[in-house]
Amino acid sequence: GAGVSQSPSNKVTEKGKDVELRCDPISGHTALYWYRQRLGQGLEFLIYFQGNSAPDKSGLPSDRFSAERTGESVSTLTIQRTQQEDSAVYLCASSSYLSSYEQYFGPGTRLTVT
Amino acid sequence: SQELEQSPQSLIVQEGKNLTINCTSSKTLYGLYWYKQKYGEGLIFLMMLQKGGEEKSHEKITAKLDEKKQQSSLHITASQPSHAGIYLCGAPHQGGSEKLVFGKGTKLTVNP
């Protein structure tokens, strides 16, 4: 079956613009996670969805960041008024209790803010 | 908050050599994941360890979990260029959240 997919794979945007990043989880996976990986850093947790609700948003760095998930499938991470420090690879993962909540990761979206 | 420290940060070995990467947690480990990442790609799941003393192997990669030491090790036997990449350890966050906390990674280079 298909794995986690993310789009776009690369995004270059000007400072101050808004961007939307998309994640398509594995079909049937109820849990979805967004992480950020900045150059030379480990993965930072951003937000976790269980179904359509987000019980843990503790990793969102500022109110410029938001995410939503519809229909227990696709999720969109939106960054408003992008800043250069937002440049990073944004990774999405999904999991299911049927696979012991092992998190399957997508290929990521590389965001560059100029 | 829980932190994972990986050592070494980078490692260069000759093909055929054995190597070990360590992951040490600042708090009790209730499980440990090992992932591999290549440039431009997502994380590839390698192994999940859930119990103290647990050891798992896949092909030439073996991982162990030492709960008492709050540490896990990843050992590669007879390394090959295909093993090159960044190895990341991740652990379930304390406090019941489903998120994973990750180390900063170990960059492995295998020279032919």
PDB file of C-alpha atoms in Angstrom:
ATOM      1  CA  GLY A   1       0.000   0.000   0.000  1.00  0.00           C
ATOM      2  CA  ALA A   2       0.965   3.621  -0.352  1.00  0.00           C
ATOM      3  CA  GLY A   3       3.023   5.239   2.335  1.00  0.00           C
ATOM      4  CA  VAL A   4       2.763   8.728   3.770  1.00  0.00           C
ATOM      5  CA  SER A   5       3.002  11.358   1.063  1.00  0.00           C
ATOM      6  CA  GLN A   6       3.718  15.055   1.390  1.00  0.00           C
ATOM      7  CA  SER A   7       3.471  17.958  -0.995  1.00  0.00           C
ATOM      8  CA  PRO A   8       5.149  19.966  -2.220  1.00  0.00           C
ATOM      9  CA  SER A   9       8.516  18.288  -1.891  1.00  0.00           C
ATOM     10  CA  ASN A  10      10.236  21.658  -2.075  1.00  0.00           C
ATOM     11  CA  LYS A  11       8.923  25.149  -1.469  1.00  0.00           C
ATOM     12  CA  VAL A  12      10.770  28.426  -1.789  1.00  0.00           C
ATOM     13  CA  THR A  13       8.901  31.464  -0.554  1.00  0.00           C
ATOM     14  CA  GLU A  14       9.604  35.077   0.230  1.00  0.00           C
ATOM     15  CA  LYS A  15       9.654  36.308   3.783  1.00  0.00           C
ATOM     16  CA  GLY A  16       6.219  37.434   4.862  1.00  0.00           C
ATOM     17  CA  LYS A  17       4.273  35.120   2.563  1.00  0.00           C
ATOM     18  CA  ASP A  18       1.953  32.382   3.789  1.00  0.00           C
ATOM     19  CA  VAL A  19       2.587  28.724   2.910  1.00  0.00           C
ATOM     20  CA  GLU A  20       0.548  25.547   3.138  1.00  0.00           C
ATOM     21  CA  LEU A  21       2.108  22.130   3.459  1.00  0.00           C
ATOM     22  CA  ARG A  22       0.079  18.996   2.853  1.00  0.00           C
ATOM     23  CA  CYS A  23       0.286  15.517   4.316  1.00  0.00           C
ATOM     24  CA  ASP A  24      -1.574  12.412   3.145  1.00  0.00           C
ATOM     25  CA  PRO A  25      -1.252   9.729   5.813  1.00  0.00           C
ATOM     26  CA  ILE A  26      -1.480   6.000   5.306  1.00  0.00           C
ATOM     27  CA  SER A  27      -5.102   5.036   4.818  1.00  0.00           C
ATOM     28  CA  GLY A  28      -6.719   4.019   8.080  1.00  0.00           C
ATOM     29  CA  HIS A  29      -4.089   5.599  10.310  1.00  0.00           C
ATOM     30  CA  THR A  30      -5.906   7.589  12.951  1.00  0.00           C
ATOM     31  CA  ALA A  31      -2.881   9.361  14.383  1.00  0.00           C
ATOM     32  CA  LEU A  32      -0.954  12.019  12.469  1.00  0.00           C
ATOM     33  CA  TYR A  33       2.096  14.011  13.544  1.00  0.00           C
ATOM     34  CA  TRP A  34       3.979  17.015  12.233  1.00  0.00           C
ATOM     35  CA  TYR A  35       7.670  17.475  12.996  1.00  0.00           C
ATOM     36  CA  ARG A  36      10.214  20.073  11.928  1.00  0.00           C
ATOM     37  CA  GLN A  37      13.875  19.447  11.236  1.00  0.00           C
ATOM     38  CA  ARG A  38      16.109  22.489  11.005  1.00  0.00           C
ATOM     39  CA  LEU A  39      19.616  22.239   9.630  1.00  0.00           C
ATOM     40  CA  GLY A  40      21.891  20.456  12.073  1.00  0.00           C
ATOM     41  CA  GLN A  41      19.063  19.858  14.528  1.00  0.00           C
ATOM     42  CA  GLY A  42      17.027  16.870  15.533  1.00  0.00           C
ATOM     43  CA  LEU A  43      13.359  16.545  14.836  1.00  0.00           C
ATOM     44  CA  GLU A  44      11.126  18.908  16.769  1.00  0.00           C
ATOM     45  CA  PHE A  45       7.557  17.885  17.476  1.00  0.00           C
ATOM     46  CA  LEU A  46       4.960  20.392  16.289  1.00  0.00           C
ATOM     47  CA  ILE A  47       1.484  18.914  16.618  1.00  0.00           C
ATOM     48  CA  TYR A  48      -0.325  15.598  16.975  1.00  0.00           C
ATOM     49  CA  PHE A  49      -3.771  14.661  15.668  1.00  0.00           C
ATOM     50  CA  GLN A  50      -5.915  11.785  16.833  1.00  0.00           C
ATOM     51  CA  GLY A  51      -8.664  11.624  14.282  1.00  0.00           C
ATOM     52  CA  ASN A  52      -9.638  15.202  13.544  1.00  0.00           C
ATOM     53  CA  SER A  53      -8.797  16.600  16.944  1.00  0.00           C
ATOM     54  CA  ALA A  54      -5.410  17.847  18.100  1.00  0.00           C
ATOM     55  CA  PRO A  55      -4.831  16.848  21.726  1.00  0.00           C
ATOM     56  CA  ASP A  56      -1.244  18.071  21.648  1.00  0.00           C
ATOM     57  CA  LYS A  57      -0.283  21.336  19.982  1.00  0.00           C
ATOM     58  CA  SER A  58       2.513  22.053  22.378  1.00  0.00           C
ATOM     59  CA  GLY A  59       5.233  22.128  19.740  1.00  0.00           C
ATOM     60  CA  LEU A  60       3.808  24.863  17.530  1.00  0.00           C
ATOM     61  CA  PRO A  61       6.457  27.601  17.819  1.00  0.00           C
ATOM     62  CA  SER A  62       4.162  30.587  17.449  1.00  0.00           C
ATOM     63  CA  ASP A  63       0.635  31.631  16.526  1.00  0.00           C
ATOM     64  CA  ARG A  64       1.823  31.943  12.930  1.00  0.00           C
ATOM     65  CA  PHE A  65       1.704  28.154  12.795  1.00  0.00           C
ATOM     66  CA  SER A  66      -1.578  26.264  12.539  1.00  0.00           C
ATOM     67  CA  ALA A  67      -2.705  22.868  11.335  1.00  0.00           C
ATOM     68  CA  GLU A  68      -5.924  21.143  10.569  1.00  0.00           C
ATOM     69  CA  ARG A  69      -7.037  17.694   9.630  1.00  0.00           C
ATOM     70  CA  THR A  70     -10.239  16.794   7.863  1.00  0.00           C
ATOM     71  CA  GLY A  71     -11.972  13.473   7.434  1.00  0.00           C
ATOM     72  CA  GLU A  72      -9.336  11.624   9.451  1.00  0.00           C
ATOM     73  CA  SER A  73      -7.075  11.802   6.427  1.00  0.00           C
ATOM     74  CA  VAL A  74      -5.340  14.781   4.880  1.00  0.00           C
ATOM     75  CA  SER A  75      -3.680  17.357   7.098  1.00  0.00           C
ATOM     76  CA  THR A  76      -2.497  20.843   6.215  1.00  0.00           C
ATOM     77  CA  LEU A  77       0.172  22.773   8.105  1.00  0.00           C
ATOM     78  CA  THR A  78      -0.074  26.507   7.487  1.00  0.00           C
ATOM     79  CA  ILE A  79       2.645  29.013   8.262  1.00  0.00           C
ATOM     80  CA  GLN A  80       1.609  32.642   8.057  1.00  0.00           C
ATOM     81  CA  ARG A  81       3.949  35.572   7.484  1.00  0.00           C
ATOM     82  CA  THR A  82       6.927  33.246   7.052  1.00  0.00           C
ATOM     83  CA  GLN A  83      10.271  34.156   8.580  1.00  0.00           C
ATOM     84  CA  GLN A  84      13.734  32.980   7.628  1.00  0.00           C
ATOM     85  CA  GLU A  85      13.950  30.888  10.788  1.00  0.00           C
ATOM     86  CA  ASP A  86      10.999  28.870   9.484  1.00  0.00           C
ATOM     87  CA  SER A  87      13.297  27.351   6.863  1.00  0.00           C
ATOM     88  CA  ALA A  88      13.426  23.632   7.591  1.00  0.00           C
ATOM     89  CA  VAL A  89      12.268  20.227   6.445  1.00  0.00           C
ATOM     90  CA  TYR A  90       8.732  19.601   7.642  1.00  0.00           C
ATOM     91  CA  LEU A  91       8.014  15.932   8.184  1.00  0.00           C
ATOM     92  CA  CYS A  92       4.677  14.259   8.625  1.00  0.00           C
ATOM     93  CA  ALA A  93       4.117  10.839  10.169  1.00  0.00           C
ATOM     94  CA  SER A  94       1.100   8.642  10.758  1.00  0.00           C
ATOM     95  CA  SER A  95       0.441   5.663  12.954  1.00  0.00           C
ATOM     96  CA  SER A  96      -2.183   3.191  14.022  1.00  0.00           C
ATOM     97  CA  TYR A  97      -2.750   1.105  17.129  1.00  0.00           C
ATOM     98  CA  LEU A  98      -2.782  -1.899  14.798  1.00  0.00           C
ATOM     99  CA  SER A  99       0.943  -1.380  14.192  1.00  0.00           C
ATOM    100  CA  SER A 100       1.761  -0.617  17.816  1.00  0.00           C
ATOM    101  CA  TYR A 101       1.742   3.085  17.018  1.00  0.00           C
ATOM    102  CA  GLU A 102       4.953   2.808  15.022  1.00  0.00           C
ATOM    103  CA  GLN A 103       5.246   6.143  13.235  1.00  0.00           C
ATOM    104  CA  TYR A 104       5.654   5.977   9.459  1.00  0.00           C
ATOM    105  CA  PHE A 105       7.215   9.093   8.019  1.00  0.00           C
ATOM    106  CA  GLY A 106       6.690  10.879   4.741  1.00  0.00           C
ATOM    107  CA  PRO A 107       9.572  12.236   2.614  1.00  0.00           C
ATOM    108  CA  GLY A 108       9.140  15.740   3.979  1.00  0.00           C
ATOM    109  CA  THR A 109       8.720  19.208   2.518  1.00  0.00           C
ATOM    110  CA  ARG A 110      11.844  21.324   2.329  1.00  0.00           C
ATOM    111  CA  LEU A 111      10.828  24.932   3.007  1.00  0.00           C
ATOM    112  CA  THR A 112      13.212  27.756   2.197  1.00  0.00           C
ATOM    113  CA  VAL A 113      12.266  31.291   3.176  1.00  0.00           C
ATOM    114  CA  THR A 114      14.296  33.935   1.360  1.00  0.00           C
TER     115      THR A 114
ATOM    116  CA  SER B   1      11.664  17.818  29.437  1.00  0.00           C
ATOM    117  CA  GLN B   2      13.152  14.617  28.134  1.00  0.00           C
ATOM    118  CA  GLU B   3      16.260  14.828  25.976  1.00  0.00           C
ATOM    119  CA  LEU B   4      18.057  12.209  23.929  1.00  0.00           C
ATOM    120  CA  GLU B   5      21.756  12.514  23.341  1.00  0.00           C
ATOM    121  CA  GLN B   6      23.373  10.556  20.545  1.00  0.00           C
ATOM    122  CA  SER B   7      27.036   9.712  20.238  1.00  0.00           C
ATOM    123  CA  PRO B   8      29.040  10.067  18.216  1.00  0.00           C
ATOM    124  CA  GLN B   9      27.629  12.980  16.221  1.00  0.00           C
ATOM    125  CA  SER B  10      29.386  11.680  13.129  1.00  0.00           C
ATOM    126  CA  LEU B  11      31.285   8.577  12.233  1.00  0.00           C
ATOM    127  CA  ILE B  12      33.461   7.625   9.278  1.00  0.00           C
ATOM    128  CA  VAL B  13      34.342   3.973   8.868  1.00  0.00           C
ATOM    129  CA  GLN B  14      35.924   1.761   6.277  1.00  0.00           C
ATOM    130  CA  GLU B  15      33.662  -0.720   4.543  1.00  0.00           C
ATOM    131  CA  GLY B  16      33.580  -4.002   6.417  1.00  0.00           C
ATOM    132  CA  LYS B  17      34.180  -2.483   9.852  1.00  0.00           C
ATOM    133  CA  ASN B  18      31.796  -2.809  12.788  1.00  0.00           C
ATOM    134  CA  LEU B  19      30.417   0.258  14.530  1.00  0.00           C
ATOM    135  CA  THR B  20      28.173   1.267  17.421  1.00  0.00           C
ATOM    136  CA  ILE B  21      25.951   4.303  17.888  1.00  0.00           C
ATOM    137  CA  ASN B  22      24.599   5.184  21.324  1.00  0.00           C
ATOM    138  CA  CYS B  23      21.479   6.995  22.439  1.00  0.00           C
ATOM    139  CA  THR B  24      21.188   8.136  26.059  1.00  0.00           C
ATOM    140  CA  SER B  25      18.040   9.526  27.596  1.00  0.00           C
ATOM    141  CA  SER B  26      17.801  12.118  30.372  1.00  0.00           C
ATOM    142  CA  LYS B  27      14.760  10.269  31.745  1.00  0.00           C
ATOM    143  CA  THR B  28      13.464   6.726  32.011  1.00  0.00           C
ATOM    144  CA  LEU B  29      12.917   5.088  28.664  1.00  0.00           C
ATOM    145  CA  TYR B  30       9.587   3.450  28.000  1.00  0.00           C
ATOM    146  CA  GLY B  31      10.530   2.440  24.507  1.00  0.00           C
ATOM    147  CA  LEU B  32      13.007   3.448  21.878  1.00  0.00           C
ATOM    148  CA  TYR B  33      12.803   3.777  18.109  1.00  0.00           C
ATOM    149  CA  TRP B  34      15.663   3.770  15.649  1.00  0.00           C
ATOM    150  CA  TYR B  35      15.263   5.443  12.271  1.00  0.00           C
ATOM    151  CA  LYS B  36      17.568   6.018   9.325  1.00  0.00           C
ATOM    152  CA  GLN B  37      17.413   9.118   7.174  1.00  0.00           C
ATOM    153  CA  LYS B  38      19.024   9.798   3.824  1.00  0.00           C
ATOM    154  CA  TYR B  39      19.302  13.274   2.360  1.00  0.00           C
ATOM    155  CA  GLY B  40      16.048  14.367   0.764  1.00  0.00           C
ATOM    156  CA  GLU B  41      14.158  11.400   2.104  1.00  0.00           C
ATOM    157  CA  GLY B  42      11.940  10.759   5.049  1.00  0.00           C
ATOM    158  CA  LEU B  43      12.791   8.584   8.004  1.00  0.00           C
ATOM    159  CA  ILE B  44      12.981   4.859   7.464  1.00  0.00           C
ATOM    160  CA  PHE B  45      11.906   2.790  10.457  1.00  0.00           C
ATOM    161  CA  LEU B  46      14.573   0.347  11.571  1.00  0.00           C
ATOM    162  CA  MET B  47      13.531  -1.055  14.929  1.00  0.00           C
ATOM    163  CA  MET B  48      11.373  -0.482  17.962  1.00  0.00           C
ATOM    164  CA  LEU B  49      12.460  -1.656  21.410  1.00  0.00           C
ATOM    165  CA  GLN B  50       9.860  -1.792  24.136  1.00  0.00           C
ATOM    166  CA  LYS B  51      11.289  -3.704  27.058  1.00  0.00           C
ATOM    167  CA  GLY B  52      14.421  -3.405  29.121  1.00  0.00           C
ATOM    168  CA  GLY B  53      17.039  -5.859  27.941  1.00  0.00           C
ATOM    169  CA  GLU B  54      15.306  -6.284  24.624  1.00  0.00           C
ATOM    170  CA  GLU B  55      17.527  -6.877  21.622  1.00  0.00           C
ATOM    171  CA  LYS B  56      16.428  -6.954  18.000  1.00  0.00           C
ATOM    172  CA  SER B  57      18.292  -7.643  14.790  1.00  0.00           C
ATOM    173  CA  HIS B  58      17.551  -6.958  11.156  1.00  0.00           C
ATOM    174  CA  GLU B  59      20.090  -8.040   8.600  1.00  0.00           C
ATOM    175  CA  LYS B  60      23.388  -6.653   9.923  1.00  0.00           C
ATOM    176  CA  ILE B  61      21.889  -4.153  12.350  1.00  0.00           C
ATOM    177  CA  THR B  62      21.306  -4.982  16.028  1.00  0.00           C
ATOM    178  CA  ALA B  63      19.744  -2.702  18.615  1.00  0.00           C
ATOM    179  CA  LYS B  64      19.576  -3.125  22.374  1.00  0.00           C
ATOM    180  CA  LEU B  65      17.701  -1.315  25.117  1.00  0.00           C
ATOM    181  CA  ASP B  66      19.202  -0.935  28.575  1.00  0.00           C
ATOM    182  CA  GLU B  67      16.472   0.598  30.737  1.00  0.00           C
ATOM    183  CA  LYS B  68      18.657   0.886  33.824  1.00  0.00           C
ATOM    184  CA  LYS B  69      21.200   2.923  31.952  1.00  0.00           C
ATOM    185  CA  GLN B  70      18.465   4.789  30.089  1.00  0.00           C
ATOM    186  CA  GLN B  71      20.383   3.940  26.977  1.00  0.00           C
ATOM    187  CA  SER B  72      20.096   2.165  23.648  1.00  0.00           C
ATOM    188  CA  SER B  73      22.810   1.108  21.266  1.00  0.00           C
ATOM    189  CA  LEU B  74      22.713   0.377  17.547  1.00  0.00           C
ATOM    190  CA  HIS B  75      25.404  -1.917  16.230  1.00  0.00           C
ATOM    191  CA  ILE B  76      26.215  -2.477  12.570  1.00  0.00           C
ATOM    192  CA  THR B  77      28.313  -5.482  11.630  1.00  0.00           C
ATOM    193  CA  ALA B  78      30.483  -5.508   8.521  1.00  0.00           C
ATOM    194  CA  SER B  79      29.334  -2.069   7.375  1.00  0.00           C
ATOM    195  CA  GLN B  80      28.554  -1.374   3.727  1.00  0.00           C
ATOM    196  CA  PRO B  81      28.205   1.885   1.771  1.00  0.00           C
ATOM    197  CA  SER B  82      24.438   1.282   1.764  1.00  0.00           C
ATOM    198  CA  HIS B  83      24.475   1.774   5.541  1.00  0.00           C
ATOM    199  CA  ALA B  84      25.512   5.403   5.126  1.00  0.00           C
ATOM    200  CA  GLY B  85      23.031   7.992   6.330  1.00  0.00           C
ATOM    201  CA  ILE B  86      21.841   9.703   9.474  1.00  0.00           C
ATOM    202  CA  TYR B  87      20.663   7.465  12.294  1.00  0.00           C
ATOM    203  CA  LEU B  88      18.102   8.931  14.664  1.00  0.00           C
ATOM    204  CA  CYS B  89      16.824   7.577  17.936  1.00  0.00           C
ATOM    205  CA  GLY B  90      13.380   8.583  19.177  1.00  0.00           C
ATOM    206  CA  ALA B  91      11.533   7.898  22.404  1.00  0.00           C
ATOM    207  CA  PRO B  92       7.926   8.321  23.483  1.00  0.00           C
ATOM    208  CA  HIS B  93       7.543  11.558  25.365  1.00  0.00           C
ATOM    209  CA  GLN B  94       6.849  11.266  29.069  1.00  0.00           C
ATOM    210  CA  GLY B  95       3.437  12.362  30.219  1.00  0.00           C
ATOM    211  CA  GLY B  96       1.247  10.281  27.993  1.00  0.00           C
ATOM    212  CA  SER B  97       1.569  12.231  24.776  1.00  0.00           C
ATOM    213  CA  GLU B  98       1.973  10.238  21.592  1.00  0.00           C
ATOM    214  CA  LYS B  99       4.769  12.400  20.267  1.00  0.00           C
ATOM    215  CA  LEU B 100       8.327  11.219  19.921  1.00  0.00           C
ATOM    216  CA  VAL B 101      11.358  13.054  21.204  1.00  0.00           C
ATOM    217  CA  PHE B 102      14.390  12.646  18.955  1.00  0.00           C
ATOM    218  CA  GLY B 103      18.125  12.841  19.296  1.00  0.00           C
ATOM    219  CA  LYS B 104      20.072  15.064  16.906  1.00  0.00           C
ATOM    220  CA  GLY B 105      21.258  12.124  14.880  1.00  0.00           C
ATOM    221  CA  THR B 106      24.525  10.391  14.039  1.00  0.00           C
ATOM    222  CA  LYS B 107      25.865  10.870  10.538  1.00  0.00           C
ATOM    223  CA  LEU B 108      27.479   7.679   9.259  1.00  0.00           C
ATOM    224  CA  THR B 109      29.833   7.620   6.282  1.00  0.00           C
ATOM    225  CA  VAL B 110      31.103   4.283   4.992  1.00  0.00           C
ATOM    226  CA  ASN B 111      34.082   4.489   2.683  1.00  0.00           C
ATOM    227  CA  PRO B 112      34.472   1.749   0.083  1.00  0.00           C
TER     228      PRO B 112
END
